[in-house]
Amino acid sequence: MRSAPLIACVAFAWLTVVPDVRPSDAAEVAILKSSVLPYYDEAAQGFRAMLPQQVTVTEYNLRGSLSTGREIARTLRADPPSLVFAVGLKATLAAKLELPDTPVVFTQVLDPERYKLPTKQMIGIRVLVSADRQLSTIRELLPHMNRIGLLHDKDAHPEFLSEAKQSASRLNLSLITAPVQSESDVPNALLALRPTIDALWIIQDRTVLTEESVPFFLKTLLDAKVPIFTFSDTLVRQGALGGLVLKPWELGRQAGTQAIQLLRGNTKSFGTLLDPEQSHLVLNLHVAAHLGITTPDTLIRLAGTIYGPGTVAQHSNRDSGIQ
Amino acid sequence: MGQAQWRNTPTGTPAFNKELMKPSTVTPLSPHGYPGALDNLRGQFLLLTAVLLSMACITLGWFFANQQIGTITEGLYRSGSLLGKNLATNSRYGLVSGNRDELARLAHGVLGVEDVSYVLLFTADGRPLIAIGKDRWEQLLPKPPTVLSPINPALPSLRWDDTPAVGAVRFMKSGVTFSEEQGFTLGDILMLLVGQNVDLFYNVSLPIHTTVSTMDSSLGLLFEQYDESVGGDDTPSQSLLGIVEVGMSSLSVQAELRKLMWQAAGMTCLILLVGLLLLVFFSHRITIPLRRLTDAANRVANGELQIDLPSAPAGEIGNLTRVFWHMLQSIHEREIALQDLNRTLEARIDARTEELRLVNGKLHELNRRKSLFVSAASHEIKTPLTSITCHLDNLLMGVDGPLAKDQARVIERVQVNIGRLQHLLVDLLDLCKIELGEETIEIQAVNLGALVTQTVESLQSLAARKGLFIDVHIPSTLPLVAGDPEKLQQIVTNLLHNALKFSPDHGTVFITGQPAEDGFVQVAIQDSGCGIACEEAERIFEPFYRSKHVPAQTRGTGLGLPIAKHLIELHQGHLWVESKMGQGTCFFFTLPIWVRTYRKSVHHDEPVLISRRSSSFGRSDSSELPK
């Protein structure tokens, strides 16, 4: 009887230390990556970080080849994993084509609707900050500027543009859109748009934004002292005023959360595209100084990355996420 | 000290000689003539040093040249890489826009650099855009859009990072070849040495990337996934816009390398020359004194002691020379001393011999006089003793009246002692006669077996008193011996008497006789007494010698053995003893076998036929025996 307290302590420690292992946690997950790119790796790492230790994770790399991805997926079909995390368009397409019955969570796909994604066995994480969030940030960053210009492919992004217009209206912003038909129309469209706007909002439109057009945009608008708000850290560094940027690791982490839900049998999110939960504000104070814009302190505090005098370092340790 | 020069003066005194620096004639060490070039020390020094210096210079030169080749080649790589990177950066927009004129302008700018031989620009999928070159490359490179493959065949499948891909390009008979081996081969270096240029170019390949950082996922995805054919076959990464290849000529490297090699060869020759000159100088300082010393040693070996020694430089050679000089001086002094000694030695020996002869004569005279005195004294004593003995006999026989018992016992004791005295006198007389050379023997044929038997019978009473057994083994076939029967009996009596005297009670005395070598007969008389020590084996034949091992109660004159030895030697025989302590003693003597030609009488003054034989335990000297 003297050992009763000891047994009780051991039992308590066992119950405290040993985690709640569910059968679904001991599942097998396959990660398909479209290519050898750092942001795909980061997404995969974020995904892995969310999984329980009991989950067996196997990683495959398509090395930019869809056919390779389909071969890998066919191999997996013989002994399908509990879940597939697809990173990038080609990996997601390979999973869609070869593993139709396997639950798939994907991210890093720029325009999923164009490829009829997601299917009913899939959950997707967008790589696009919602128009409302972006315009809200523009509103905060440029409180005295109302005319926001937007160049876009005339056939693309109808839903996004509709959402943008509604948000602009709500935020008392005047969204001046300039549809273009091809890349060659962009310079003229920009030159025509420039006098009519206070700021330019650049979205992920491949017709508008090309290798050739990027320097043109930056040079033209910096000369005209028109601020640019965009989605890319690179563009902010090269001359845009600010942007809301998505971090691949965060997208992977969000995908991981969804994967856990699926493995535990919660399939109610199947077939949906989820907006990213977190985006990071990037500011270029050099550009702000050049344009004569005073950046609100609240935004500077919220910014995840700041380029500016004495602020070369990235504020990676701060909680800079904008919900 | 180093300039001191030594020589031997005619008087053997060392003196300085300043004229001895001239080389002296060197006697060859080898019998077949002067040594060959590699047989002497200097030749070996020269050869070894030349080999070592050559190896060191070649090794260092090769190492230095390799280092320089590496450095220069590395510089060429860097130049090519910088030019290629610059071209890749500047040509991005031209590639994106397909502006060939802009690309050509940029490529010609790079081609203007002296070491650049060609510039090639390809799209990401390997389609040629720009191909321009200088010299041979100008004719070799076709103008796009002619089909042209990248110089580096691995380029289309290469996974690019920031490191340029560098390889060597050569003109061969089969055309242009590419290899990843970038250094100069041995054949290339030989060609350079004979003044020919090598067709070697360094191809530096670099990717032309988009301006989008690979870390920017948003922009990266935008450019990557906007491809209509994404659902089809493999597509290259959109971040790679194209490939630039810059060919760097190695002519400047070759010129530099050729210059370096000639410099290294010149330095090698110079070092070799200086090294050999220094070696000749120093080896001269070492070997010349050695050769002079060798010459001097040879002359000394030929008996020439008054020679000029080579100069004595400082160091080991100088020490050796000085030591040699001291040795030579010492030899010279000893030579003179030996000559003096030789001159006086003969006279000294003669003088000493004369002294010895005189002393010997005196000793002989003294000995003779002593013997004469002893003989005369013994003779004079013997006569009254004989008379005393007669009177004592008469008294005992009662001629002068009867004696009481006590008186008779006293008289008998006196008679016994007088008998012993007479015996001693007889022995002394015998010994004196022998020593005075007056002893003569009458040689005749003697039957040794009968003589021994007779002697044994005469001593049987003595043996019976001690319970001794005398075992005689003398074969009847033993040859007759040449000797005086009376003297031989005296010899056997003396030896047998000794054996009986020293044997313990109830023991056995063995007498054996057998033919010996070279016409002799050997007789052995062995007792079982206490034995004779080894160191006493010779001394027992000296007169009056008494062994320290003999019990005190054992009586004797100490003359029996000397007399027996002298008598045996008068018979040209030999007497010796063998003994072991505690195991008895055996006396041996030899006598010549009787031959008809043997002389009837032998006098001791006549030439002795048998050499004296020394006796010792277990061995005997060889003898010269009559034939």
Short mmCIF file of N, CA, C and O in Angstrom, two decimals, chain A residues 152-189:
data_model
loop_
_atom_site.label_atom_id
_atom_site.label_comp_id
_atom_site.label_asym_id
_atom_site.label_seq_id
_atom_site.Cartn_x
_atom_site.Cartn_y
_atom_site.Cartn_z
N HIS A 152 -5.78 45.52 -66.06
CA HIS A 152 -6.07 44.09 -66.00
C HIS A 152 -6.42 43.56 -67.38
O HIS A 152 -6.79 44.32 -68.28
N ASP A 153 -6.26 42.26 -67.49
CA ASP A 153 -6.68 41.58 -68.73
C ASP A 153 -8.19 41.69 -68.80
O ASP A 153 -8.88 41.41 -67.82
N LYS A 154 -8.65 42.03 -69.93
CA LYS A 154 -10.08 42.31 -70.02
C LYS A 154 -10.94 41.07 -69.81
O LYS A 154 -12.10 41.17 -69.44
N ASP A 155 -10.30 39.88 -70.02
CA ASP A 155 -11.09 38.66 -69.87
C ASP A 155 -10.84 37.94 -68.54
O ASP A 155 -11.47 36.91 -68.28
N ALA A 156 -9.97 38.43 -67.77
CA ALA A 156 -9.58 37.68 -66.56
C ALA A 156 -10.13 38.33 -65.30
O ALA A 156 -10.52 39.50 -65.31
N HIS A 157 -10.16 37.57 -64.27
CA HIS A 157 -10.50 37.98 -62.92
C HIS A 157 -11.87 38.63 -62.79
O HIS A 157 -12.01 39.64 -62.10
N PRO A 158 -12.92 38.14 -63.40
CA PRO A 158 -14.22 38.84 -63.27
C PRO A 158 -14.70 38.88 -61.81
O PRO A 158 -15.18 39.92 -61.36
N GLU A 159 -14.54 37.78 -61.13
CA GLU A 159 -15.03 37.75 -59.75
C GLU A 159 -14.22 38.68 -58.87
O GLU A 159 -14.75 39.38 -58.01
N PHE A 160 -12.90 38.63 -59.08
CA PHE A 160 -12.02 39.47 -58.27
C PHE A 160 -12.33 40.95 -58.52
O PHE A 160 -12.37 41.76 -57.58
N LEU A 161 -12.57 41.30 -59.77
CA LEU A 161 -12.84 42.69 -60.11
C LEU A 161 -14.18 43.13 -59.52
O LEU A 161 -14.32 44.27 -59.01
N SER A 162 -15.11 42.22 -59.56
CA SER A 162 -16.42 42.54 -58.97
C SER A 162 -16.28 42.79 -57.48
O SER A 162 -16.83 43.78 -56.94
N GLU A 163 -15.55 41.92 -56.84
CA GLU A 163 -15.32 42.08 -55.40
C GLU A 163 -14.58 43.38 -55.11
O GLU A 163 -14.88 44.11 -54.15
N ALA A 164 -13.62 43.69 -56.01
CA ALA A 164 -12.83 44.90 -55.82
C ALA A 164 -13.68 46.14 -55.92
O ALA A 164 -13.54 47.09 -55.15
N LYS A 165 -14.57 46.10 -56.87
CA LYS A 165 -15.42 47.29 -57.06
C LYS A 165 -16.31 47.49 -55.84
O LYS A 165 -16.52 48.63 -55.38
N GLN A 166 -16.83 46.41 -55.33
CA GLN A 166 -17.69 46.53 -54.15
C GLN A 166 -16.91 47.06 -52.95
O GLN A 166 -17.37 47.96 -52.22
N SER A 167 -15.73 46.56 -52.80
CA SER A 167 -14.91 47.00 -51.66
C SER A 167 -14.52 48.45 -51.81
O SER A 167 -14.52 49.23 -50.84
N ALA A 168 -14.17 48.84 -53.05
CA ALA A 168 -13.78 50.22 -53.29
C ALA A 168 -14.91 51.17 -52.95
O ALA A 168 -14.72 52.24 -52.34
N SER A 169 -16.07 50.74 -53.35
CA SER A 169 -17.23 51.56 -53.06
C SER A 169 -17.40 51.70 -51.56
O SER A 169 -17.69 52.78 -51.04
N ARG A 170 -17.23 50.61 -50.87
CA ARG A 170 -17.40 50.63 -49.42
C ARG A 170 -16.36 51.51 -48.75
O ARG A 170 -16.62 52.16 -47.74
N LEU A 171 -15.18 51.54 -49.35
CA LEU A 171 -14.07 52.28 -48.74
C LEU A 171 -13.96 53.71 -49.29
O LEU A 171 -12.96 54.39 -49.03
N ASN A 172 -14.92 54.09 -50.06
CA ASN A 172 -14.91 55.42 -50.67
C ASN A 172 -13.70 55.63 -51.56
O ASN A 172 -13.06 56.68 -51.56
N LEU A 173 -13.41 54.61 -52.28
CA LEU A 173 -12.30 54.69 -53.24
C LEU A 173 -12.89 54.67 -54.64
O LEU A 173 -13.88 53.98 -54.90
N SER A 174 -12.21 55.35 -55.53
CA SER A 174 -12.63 55.34 -56.93
C SER A 174 -11.69 54.41 -57.68
O SER A 174 -10.52 54.72 -57.87
N LEU A 175 -12.20 53.27 -58.05
CA LEU A 175 -11.38 52.26 -58.74
C LEU A 175 -11.46 52.50 -60.23
O LEU A 175 -12.52 52.29 -60.85
N ILE A 176 -10.38 52.96 -60.82
CA ILE A 176 -10.36 53.27 -62.26
C ILE A 176 -9.66 52.10 -62.94
O ILE A 176 -8.44 51.92 -62.81
N THR A 177 -10.41 51.32 -63.64
CA THR A 177 -9.85 50.13 -64.28
C THR A 177 -9.50 50.42 -65.72
O THR A 177 -10.18 51.23 -66.39
N ALA A 178 -8.45 49.76 -66.19
CA ALA A 178 -8.03 49.92 -67.59
C ALA A 178 -7.78 48.53 -68.15
O ALA A 178 -6.69 47.96 -67.97
N PRO A 179 -8.78 47.91 -68.80
CA PRO A 179 -8.58 46.57 -69.37
C PRO A 179 -7.66 46.61 -70.59
O PRO A 179 -7.73 47.55 -71.38
N VAL A 180 -6.83 45.63 -70.68
CA VAL A 180 -5.94 45.52 -71.86
C VAL A 180 -6.18 44.16 -72.50
O VAL A 180 -6.58 43.20 -71.83
N GLN A 181 -5.91 44.11 -73.78
CA GLN A 181 -6.15 42.86 -74.50
C GLN A 181 -4.89 42.01 -74.58
O GLN A 181 -4.96 40.79 -74.58
N SER A 182 -3.76 42.70 -74.65
CA SER A 182 -2.49 41.96 -74.74
C SER A 182 -1.39 42.75 -74.04
O SER A 182 -1.60 43.88 -73.61
N GLU A 183 -0.22 42.10 -74.01
CA GLU A 183 0.92 42.74 -73.35
C GLU A 183 1.30 44.05 -74.03
O GLU A 183 1.70 45.02 -73.37
N SER A 184 1.12 44.09 -75.31
CA SER A 184 1.54 45.27 -76.05
C SER A 184 0.66 46.50 -75.75
O SER A 184 1.07 47.63 -75.98
N ASP A 185 -0.52 46.22 -75.23
CA ASP A 185 -1.40 47.35 -74.92
C ASP A 185 -1.03 48.02 -73.60
O ASP A 185 -1.52 49.11 -73.29
N VAL A 186 -0.23 47.35 -72.82
CA VAL A 186 0.03 47.80 -71.45
C VAL A 186 0.69 49.18 -71.41
O VAL A 186 0.21 50.08 -70.67
N PRO A 187 1.73 49.42 -72.19
CA PRO A 187 2.37 50.74 -72.07
C PRO A 187 1.41 51.89 -72.35
O PRO A 187 1.35 52.84 -71.60
N ASN A 188 0.70 51.77 -73.43
CA ASN A 188 -0.22 52.86 -73.77
C ASN A 188 -1.32 52.99 -72.72
O ASN A 188 -1.71 54.11 -72.36
N ALA A 189 -1.78 51.85 -72.27
CA ALA A 189 -2.84 51.88 -71.27
C ALA A 189 -2.34 52.56 -70.00
O ALA A 189 -3.06 53.36 -69.38
#
